[in-house]
mmCIF file of C-alpha atoms in Angstrom:
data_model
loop_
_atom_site.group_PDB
_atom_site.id
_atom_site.type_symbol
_atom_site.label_atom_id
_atom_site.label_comp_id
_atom_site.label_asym_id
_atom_site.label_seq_id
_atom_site.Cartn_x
_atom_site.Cartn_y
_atom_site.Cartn_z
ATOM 1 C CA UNK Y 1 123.706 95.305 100.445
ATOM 2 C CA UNK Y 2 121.529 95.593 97.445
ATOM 3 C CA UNK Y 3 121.148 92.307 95.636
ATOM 4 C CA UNK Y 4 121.800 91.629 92.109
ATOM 5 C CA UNK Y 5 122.525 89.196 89.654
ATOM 6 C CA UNK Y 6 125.371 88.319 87.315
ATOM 7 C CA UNK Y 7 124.434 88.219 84.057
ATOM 8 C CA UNK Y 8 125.810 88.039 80.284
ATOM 9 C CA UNK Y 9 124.329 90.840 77.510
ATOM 10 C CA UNK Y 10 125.916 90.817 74.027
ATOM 11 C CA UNK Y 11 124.163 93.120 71.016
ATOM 12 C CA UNK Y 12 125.446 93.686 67.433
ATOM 13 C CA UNK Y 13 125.257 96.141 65.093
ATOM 14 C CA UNK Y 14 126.308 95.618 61.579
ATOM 15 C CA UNK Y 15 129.203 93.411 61.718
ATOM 16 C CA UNK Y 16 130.344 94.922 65.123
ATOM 17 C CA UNK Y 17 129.475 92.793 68.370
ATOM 18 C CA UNK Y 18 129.338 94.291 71.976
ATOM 19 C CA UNK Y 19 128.769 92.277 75.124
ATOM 20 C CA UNK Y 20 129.717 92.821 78.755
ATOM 21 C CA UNK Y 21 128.899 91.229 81.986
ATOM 22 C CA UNK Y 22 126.138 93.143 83.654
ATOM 23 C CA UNK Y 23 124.929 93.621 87.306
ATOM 24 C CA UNK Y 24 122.440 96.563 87.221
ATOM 25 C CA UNK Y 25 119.036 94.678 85.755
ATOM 26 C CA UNK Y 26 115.711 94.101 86.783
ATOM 27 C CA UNK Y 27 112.286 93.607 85.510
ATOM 28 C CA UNK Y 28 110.218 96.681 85.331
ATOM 29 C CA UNK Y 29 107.072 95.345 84.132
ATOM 30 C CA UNK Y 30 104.923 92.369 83.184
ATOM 31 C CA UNK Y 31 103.103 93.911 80.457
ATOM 32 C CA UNK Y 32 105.034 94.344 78.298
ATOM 33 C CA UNK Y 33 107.938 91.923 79.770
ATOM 34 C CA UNK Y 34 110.401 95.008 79.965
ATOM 35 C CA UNK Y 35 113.601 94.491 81.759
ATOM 36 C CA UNK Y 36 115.378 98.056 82.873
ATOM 37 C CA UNK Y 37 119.325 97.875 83.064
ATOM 38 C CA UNK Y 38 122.080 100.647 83.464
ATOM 39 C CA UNK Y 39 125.038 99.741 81.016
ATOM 40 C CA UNK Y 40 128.857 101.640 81.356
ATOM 41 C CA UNK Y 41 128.388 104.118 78.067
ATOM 42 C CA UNK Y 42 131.585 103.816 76.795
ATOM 43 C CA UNK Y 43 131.175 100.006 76.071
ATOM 44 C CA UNK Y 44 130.944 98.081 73.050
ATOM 45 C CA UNK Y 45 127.968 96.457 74.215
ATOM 46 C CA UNK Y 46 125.860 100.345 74.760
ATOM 47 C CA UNK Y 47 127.333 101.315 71.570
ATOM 48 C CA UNK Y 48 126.143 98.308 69.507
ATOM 49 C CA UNK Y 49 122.496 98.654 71.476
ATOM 50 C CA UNK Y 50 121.912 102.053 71.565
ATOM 51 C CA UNK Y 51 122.498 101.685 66.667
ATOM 52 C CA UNK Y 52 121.061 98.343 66.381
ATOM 53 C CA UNK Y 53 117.972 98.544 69.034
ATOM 54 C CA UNK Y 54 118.557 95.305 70.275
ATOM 55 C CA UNK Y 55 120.259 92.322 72.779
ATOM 56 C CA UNK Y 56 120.282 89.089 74.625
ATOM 57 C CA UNK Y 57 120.641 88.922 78.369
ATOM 58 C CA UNK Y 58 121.841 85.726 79.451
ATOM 59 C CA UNK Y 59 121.680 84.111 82.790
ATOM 60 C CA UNK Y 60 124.573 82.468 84.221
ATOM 61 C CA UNK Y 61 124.211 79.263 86.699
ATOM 62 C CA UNK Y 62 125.769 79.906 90.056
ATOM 63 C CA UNK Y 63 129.240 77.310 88.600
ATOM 64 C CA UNK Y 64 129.641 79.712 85.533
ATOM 65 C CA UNK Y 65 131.899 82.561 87.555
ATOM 66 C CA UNK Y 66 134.498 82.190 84.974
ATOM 67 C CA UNK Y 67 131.815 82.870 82.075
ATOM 68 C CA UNK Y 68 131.544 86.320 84.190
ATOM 69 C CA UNK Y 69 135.014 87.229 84.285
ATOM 70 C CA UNK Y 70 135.992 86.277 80.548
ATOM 71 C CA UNK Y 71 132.862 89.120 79.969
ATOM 72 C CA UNK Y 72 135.030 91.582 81.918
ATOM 73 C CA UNK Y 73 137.090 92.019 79.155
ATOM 74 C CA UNK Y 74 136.882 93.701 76.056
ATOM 75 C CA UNK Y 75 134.806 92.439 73.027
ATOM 76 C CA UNK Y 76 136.440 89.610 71.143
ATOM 77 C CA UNK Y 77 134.723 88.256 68.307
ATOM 78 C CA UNK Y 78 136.016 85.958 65.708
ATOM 79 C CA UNK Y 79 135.168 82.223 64.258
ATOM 80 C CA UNK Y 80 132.028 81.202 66.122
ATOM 81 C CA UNK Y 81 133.129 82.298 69.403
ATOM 82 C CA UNK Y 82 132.657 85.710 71.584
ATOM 83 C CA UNK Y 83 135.482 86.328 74.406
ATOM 84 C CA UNK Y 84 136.319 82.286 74.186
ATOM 85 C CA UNK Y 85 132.272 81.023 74.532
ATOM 86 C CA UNK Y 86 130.656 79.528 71.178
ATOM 87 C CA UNK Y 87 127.870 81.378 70.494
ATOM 88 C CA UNK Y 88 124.886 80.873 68.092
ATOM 89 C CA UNK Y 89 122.415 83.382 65.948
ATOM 90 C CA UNK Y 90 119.456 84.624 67.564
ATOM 91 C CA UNK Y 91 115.685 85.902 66.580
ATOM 92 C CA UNK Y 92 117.422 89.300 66.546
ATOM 93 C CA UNK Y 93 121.007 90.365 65.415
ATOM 94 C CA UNK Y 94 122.346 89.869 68.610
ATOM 95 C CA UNK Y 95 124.742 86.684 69.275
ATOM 96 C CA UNK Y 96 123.204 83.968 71.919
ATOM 97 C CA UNK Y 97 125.733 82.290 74.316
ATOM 98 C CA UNK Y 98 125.880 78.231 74.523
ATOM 99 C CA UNK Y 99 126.800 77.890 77.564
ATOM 100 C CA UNK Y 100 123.339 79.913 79.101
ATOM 101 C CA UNK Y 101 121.350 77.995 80.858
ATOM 102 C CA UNK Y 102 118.443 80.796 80.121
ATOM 103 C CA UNK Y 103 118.409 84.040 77.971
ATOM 104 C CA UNK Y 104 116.078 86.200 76.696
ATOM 105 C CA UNK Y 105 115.958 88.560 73.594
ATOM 106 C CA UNK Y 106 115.227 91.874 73.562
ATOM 107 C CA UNK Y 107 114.140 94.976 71.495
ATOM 108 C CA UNK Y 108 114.866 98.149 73.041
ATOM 109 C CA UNK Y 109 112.112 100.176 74.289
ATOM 110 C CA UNK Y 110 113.384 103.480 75.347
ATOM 111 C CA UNK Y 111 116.727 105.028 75.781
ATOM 112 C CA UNK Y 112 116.752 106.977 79.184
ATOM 113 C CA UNK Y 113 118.631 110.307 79.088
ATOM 114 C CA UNK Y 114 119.764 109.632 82.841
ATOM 115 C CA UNK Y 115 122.171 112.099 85.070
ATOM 116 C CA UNK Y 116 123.932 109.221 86.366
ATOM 117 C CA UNK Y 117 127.407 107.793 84.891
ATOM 118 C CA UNK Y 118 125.616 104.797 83.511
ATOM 119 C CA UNK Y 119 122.469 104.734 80.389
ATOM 120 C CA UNK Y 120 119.721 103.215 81.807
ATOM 121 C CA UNK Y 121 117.222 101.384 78.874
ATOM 122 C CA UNK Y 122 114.243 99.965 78.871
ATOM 123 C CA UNK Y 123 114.314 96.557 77.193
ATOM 124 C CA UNK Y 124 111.235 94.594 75.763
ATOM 125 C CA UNK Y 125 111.835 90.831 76.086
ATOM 126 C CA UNK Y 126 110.301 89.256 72.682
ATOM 127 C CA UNK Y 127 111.426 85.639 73.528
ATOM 128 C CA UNK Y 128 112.576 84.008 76.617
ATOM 129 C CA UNK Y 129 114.367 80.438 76.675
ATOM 130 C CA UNK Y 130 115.101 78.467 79.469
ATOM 131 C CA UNK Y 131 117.327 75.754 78.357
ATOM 132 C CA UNK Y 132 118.052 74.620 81.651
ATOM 133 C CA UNK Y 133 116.738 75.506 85.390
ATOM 134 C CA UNK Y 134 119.737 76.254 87.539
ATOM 135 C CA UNK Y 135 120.182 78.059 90.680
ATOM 136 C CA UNK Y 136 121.243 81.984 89.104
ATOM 137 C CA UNK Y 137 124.823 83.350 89.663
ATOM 138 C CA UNK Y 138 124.616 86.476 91.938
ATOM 139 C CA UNK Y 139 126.669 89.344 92.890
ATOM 140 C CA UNK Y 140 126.937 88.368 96.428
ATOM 141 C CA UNK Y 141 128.197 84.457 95.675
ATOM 142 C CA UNK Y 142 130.923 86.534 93.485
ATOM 143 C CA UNK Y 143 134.309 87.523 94.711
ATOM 144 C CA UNK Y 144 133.085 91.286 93.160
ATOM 145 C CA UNK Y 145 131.274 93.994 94.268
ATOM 146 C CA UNK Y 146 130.441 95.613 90.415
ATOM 147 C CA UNK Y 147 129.711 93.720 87.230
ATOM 148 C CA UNK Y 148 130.089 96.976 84.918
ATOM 149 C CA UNK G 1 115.550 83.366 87.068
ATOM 150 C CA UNK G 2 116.399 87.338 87.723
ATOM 151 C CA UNK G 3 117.654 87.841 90.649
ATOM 152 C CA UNK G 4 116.417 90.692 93.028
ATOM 153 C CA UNK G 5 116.095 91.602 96.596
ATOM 154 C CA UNK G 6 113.313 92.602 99.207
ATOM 155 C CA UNK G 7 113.128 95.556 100.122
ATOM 156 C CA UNK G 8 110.683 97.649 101.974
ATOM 157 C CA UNK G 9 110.083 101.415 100.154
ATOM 158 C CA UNK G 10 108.258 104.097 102.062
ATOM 159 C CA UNK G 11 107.432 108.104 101.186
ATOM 160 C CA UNK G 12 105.155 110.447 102.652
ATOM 161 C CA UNK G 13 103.538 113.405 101.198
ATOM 162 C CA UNK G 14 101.779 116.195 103.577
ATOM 163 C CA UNK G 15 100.269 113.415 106.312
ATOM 164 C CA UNK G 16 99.788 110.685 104.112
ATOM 165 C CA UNK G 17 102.419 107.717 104.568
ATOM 166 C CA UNK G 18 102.979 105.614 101.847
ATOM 167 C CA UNK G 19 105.217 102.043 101.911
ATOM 168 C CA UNK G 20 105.483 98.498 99.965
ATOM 169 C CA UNK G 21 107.395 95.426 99.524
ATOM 170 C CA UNK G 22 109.227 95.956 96.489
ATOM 171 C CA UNK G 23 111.912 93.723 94.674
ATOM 172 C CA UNK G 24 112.145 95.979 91.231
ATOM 173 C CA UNK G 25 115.391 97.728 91.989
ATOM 174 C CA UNK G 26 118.945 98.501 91.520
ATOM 175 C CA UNK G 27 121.880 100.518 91.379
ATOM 176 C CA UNK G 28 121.740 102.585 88.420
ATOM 177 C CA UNK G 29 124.875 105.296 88.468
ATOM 178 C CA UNK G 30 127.740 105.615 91.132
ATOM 179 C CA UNK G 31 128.345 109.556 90.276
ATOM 180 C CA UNK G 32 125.797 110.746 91.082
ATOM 181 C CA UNK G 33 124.550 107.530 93.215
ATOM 182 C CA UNK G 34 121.029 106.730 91.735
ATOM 183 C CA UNK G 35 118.476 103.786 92.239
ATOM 184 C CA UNK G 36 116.332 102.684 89.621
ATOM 185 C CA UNK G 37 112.772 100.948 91.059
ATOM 186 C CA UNK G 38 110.022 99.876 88.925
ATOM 187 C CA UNK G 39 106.717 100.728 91.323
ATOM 188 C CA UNK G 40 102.997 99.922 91.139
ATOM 189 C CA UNK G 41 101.288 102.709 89.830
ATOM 190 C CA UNK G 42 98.453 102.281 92.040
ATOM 191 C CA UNK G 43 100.252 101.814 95.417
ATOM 192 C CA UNK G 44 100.066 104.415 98.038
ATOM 193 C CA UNK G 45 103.701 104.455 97.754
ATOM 194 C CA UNK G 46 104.053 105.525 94.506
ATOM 195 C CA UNK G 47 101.442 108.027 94.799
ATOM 196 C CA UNK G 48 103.293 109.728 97.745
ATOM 197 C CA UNK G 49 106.849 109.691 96.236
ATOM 198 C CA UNK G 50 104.956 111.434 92.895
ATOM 199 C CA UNK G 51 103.645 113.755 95.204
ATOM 200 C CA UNK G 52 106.693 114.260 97.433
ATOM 201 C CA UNK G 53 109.472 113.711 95.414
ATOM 202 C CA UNK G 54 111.097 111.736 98.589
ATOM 203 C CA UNK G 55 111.963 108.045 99.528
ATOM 204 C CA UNK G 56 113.870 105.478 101.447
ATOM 205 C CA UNK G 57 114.756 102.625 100.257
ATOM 206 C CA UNK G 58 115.647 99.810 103.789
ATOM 207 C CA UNK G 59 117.046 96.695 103.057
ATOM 208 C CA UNK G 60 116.119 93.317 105.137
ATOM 209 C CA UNK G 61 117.882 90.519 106.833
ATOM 210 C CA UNK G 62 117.563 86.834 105.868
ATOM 211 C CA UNK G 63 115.157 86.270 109.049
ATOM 212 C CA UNK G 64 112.934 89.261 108.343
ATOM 213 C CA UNK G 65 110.517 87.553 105.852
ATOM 214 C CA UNK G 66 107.409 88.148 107.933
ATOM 215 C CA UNK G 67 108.439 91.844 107.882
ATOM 216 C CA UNK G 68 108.773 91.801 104.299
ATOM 217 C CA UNK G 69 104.905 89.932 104.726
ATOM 218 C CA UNK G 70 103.629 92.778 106.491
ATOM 219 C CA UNK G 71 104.213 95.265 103.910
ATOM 220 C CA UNK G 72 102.711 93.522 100.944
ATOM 221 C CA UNK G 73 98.969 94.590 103.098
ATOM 222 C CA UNK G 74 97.580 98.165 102.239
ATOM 223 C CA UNK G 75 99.539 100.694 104.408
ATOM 224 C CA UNK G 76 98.667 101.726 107.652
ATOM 225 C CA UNK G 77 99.951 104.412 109.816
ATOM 226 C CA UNK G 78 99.364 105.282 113.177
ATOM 227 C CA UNK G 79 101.143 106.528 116.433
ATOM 228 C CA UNK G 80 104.483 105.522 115.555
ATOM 229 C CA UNK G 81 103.787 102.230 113.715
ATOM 230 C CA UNK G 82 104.080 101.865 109.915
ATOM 231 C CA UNK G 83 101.806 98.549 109.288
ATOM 232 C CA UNK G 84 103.130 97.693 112.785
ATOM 233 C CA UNK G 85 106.558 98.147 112.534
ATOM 234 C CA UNK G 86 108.364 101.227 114.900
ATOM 235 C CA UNK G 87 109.233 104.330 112.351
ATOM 236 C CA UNK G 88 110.982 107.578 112.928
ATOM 237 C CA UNK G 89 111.584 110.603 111.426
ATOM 238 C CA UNK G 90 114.539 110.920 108.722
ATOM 239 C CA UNK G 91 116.277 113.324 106.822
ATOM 240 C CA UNK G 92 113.686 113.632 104.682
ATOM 241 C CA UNK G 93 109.933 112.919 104.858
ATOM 242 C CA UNK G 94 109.797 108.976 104.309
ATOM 243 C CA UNK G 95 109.796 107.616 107.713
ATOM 244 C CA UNK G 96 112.359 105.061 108.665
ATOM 245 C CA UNK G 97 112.064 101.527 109.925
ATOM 246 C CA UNK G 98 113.453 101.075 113.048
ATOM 247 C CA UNK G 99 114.101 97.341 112.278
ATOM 248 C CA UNK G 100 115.675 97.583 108.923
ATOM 249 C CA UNK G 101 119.941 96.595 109.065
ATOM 250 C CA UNK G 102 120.317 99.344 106.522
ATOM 251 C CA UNK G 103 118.469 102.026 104.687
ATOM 252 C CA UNK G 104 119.261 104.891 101.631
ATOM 253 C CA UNK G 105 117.732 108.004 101.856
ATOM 254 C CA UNK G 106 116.525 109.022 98.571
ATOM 255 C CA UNK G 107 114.972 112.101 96.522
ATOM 256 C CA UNK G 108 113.119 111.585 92.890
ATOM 257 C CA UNK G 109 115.709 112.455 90.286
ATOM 258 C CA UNK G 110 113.334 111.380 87.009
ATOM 259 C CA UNK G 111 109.542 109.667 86.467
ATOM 260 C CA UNK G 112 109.980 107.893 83.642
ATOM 261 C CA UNK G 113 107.383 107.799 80.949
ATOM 262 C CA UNK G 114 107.802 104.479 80.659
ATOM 263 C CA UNK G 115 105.258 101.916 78.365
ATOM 264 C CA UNK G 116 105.106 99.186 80.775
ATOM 265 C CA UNK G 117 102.623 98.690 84.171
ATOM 266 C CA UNK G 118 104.979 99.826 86.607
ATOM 267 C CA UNK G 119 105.986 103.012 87.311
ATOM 268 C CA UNK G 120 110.319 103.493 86.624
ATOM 269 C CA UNK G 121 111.698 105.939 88.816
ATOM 270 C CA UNK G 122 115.234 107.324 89.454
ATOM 271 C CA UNK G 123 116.310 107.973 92.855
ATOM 272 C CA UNK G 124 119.245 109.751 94.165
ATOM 273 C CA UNK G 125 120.595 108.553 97.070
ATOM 274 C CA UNK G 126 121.044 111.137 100.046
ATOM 275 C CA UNK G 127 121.966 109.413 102.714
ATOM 276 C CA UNK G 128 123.775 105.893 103.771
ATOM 277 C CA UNK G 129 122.900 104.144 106.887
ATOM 278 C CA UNK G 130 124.313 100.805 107.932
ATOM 279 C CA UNK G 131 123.794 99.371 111.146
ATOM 280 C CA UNK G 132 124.728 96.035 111.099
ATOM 281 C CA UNK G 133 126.339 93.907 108.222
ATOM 282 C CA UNK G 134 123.809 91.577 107.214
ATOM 283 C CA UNK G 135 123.043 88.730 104.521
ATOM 284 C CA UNK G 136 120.052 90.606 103.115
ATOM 285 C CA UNK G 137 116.618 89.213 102.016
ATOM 286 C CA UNK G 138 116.540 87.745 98.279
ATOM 287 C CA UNK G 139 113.349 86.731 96.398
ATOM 288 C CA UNK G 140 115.586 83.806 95.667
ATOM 289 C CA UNK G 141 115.246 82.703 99.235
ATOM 290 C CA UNK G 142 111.585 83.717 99.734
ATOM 291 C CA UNK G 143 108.286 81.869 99.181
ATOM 292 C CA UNK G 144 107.609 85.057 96.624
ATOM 293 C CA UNK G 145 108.609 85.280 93.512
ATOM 294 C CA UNK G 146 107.382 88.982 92.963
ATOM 295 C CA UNK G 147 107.673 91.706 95.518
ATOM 296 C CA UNK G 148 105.076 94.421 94.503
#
């Protein structure tokens, strides 16, 4: 009964991407904008954040479901596109999706040695963009219950 | 265009109650089952979890907005009512809502150091307690769009 949102975050390191639908995020400050999320550690997305320092989260409009689930999967990267969705460069290294209707782009702030099974991070936001104003896919609108 | 909850949060340390509308939170590990909150540094709330190293987290209904209203005032405690609203004892020392659908019962796993103006906190979750399936309160759905 906890309320969440669905949401898109890719990173890159080098030339590896990472990205992974996410659930666990929140703000956790105004200033600075930091956004706190817990990310699965054995995903390409942590991996790619935790050597590069940075990533995009992306907000999905409440029609986008199937941008969720394609996010499920592992990391495909290859000609433009990441898991099927065109994506574009960013202010940092990591890949911005097309089909967002908002994102922003983030530095990270602080790496939290947690006890739980997830890394929790502390995320600066250095740009936001809202392309479009839409009503936010959530958790509960979802046919899940966990968005990894 | 985050999505988040309202919740109510409350501690207590030695006769001091503390409680607040918050919407800074989410799940942040399912083994061992932690919470992750972002909380005014200044509150009374914070000040008593610090202190106490105890919380409970109780999750609202769609129709309890002006409960969620009541809690965004300075706390106030006396002879049974927390800012009006019927509390009991718990398992630990945060007093429970008798009108919340569901509630966690929480103790301070980690302060977090953390740069921004809210206080990050990771809770482990004690206890469970549903007592009725609800649609819970969103900020989405509220005339807010920041909880405290």
């Amino acid at each position: 009964m906890l309320s969440n949102g669905l949401y898109i975050m890719t990173s890159r390191s080098a030339d590896r991407v990472g990205a992974a639908t996410v659930t666990w995020v929140s703000q956790a400050s105004f200033r600075p904008p930091l956004i706190m999320a817990a990310l699965r550690r054995d995903g390409s997305l942590f991996g790619c954040l935790r050597e590069s320092g940075v990533a995009a989260l992306h907000v999905l409009g409440r029609a986008q479901q199937d941008v969720a689930r394609r996010f499920f999967a592992p990391t495909e990267a290859a000609d433009g596109l990441l898991n099927g969705e065109p994506v574009a460069p960013g202010l940092t290294a990591a890949p911005i999706l097309g089909c967002a209707p908002a994102y922003v782009e983030c530095r990270v702030r602080q790496l939290i040695d947690a006890p739980g099974d997830h890394a929790v991070v502390l995320l600066e936001v250095i740009e936001a963009t809202c392309r479009e104003r839409v009503a936010p896919l959530t958790i509960a609108e979802s046919p899940w219950e966990y968005g990894g």
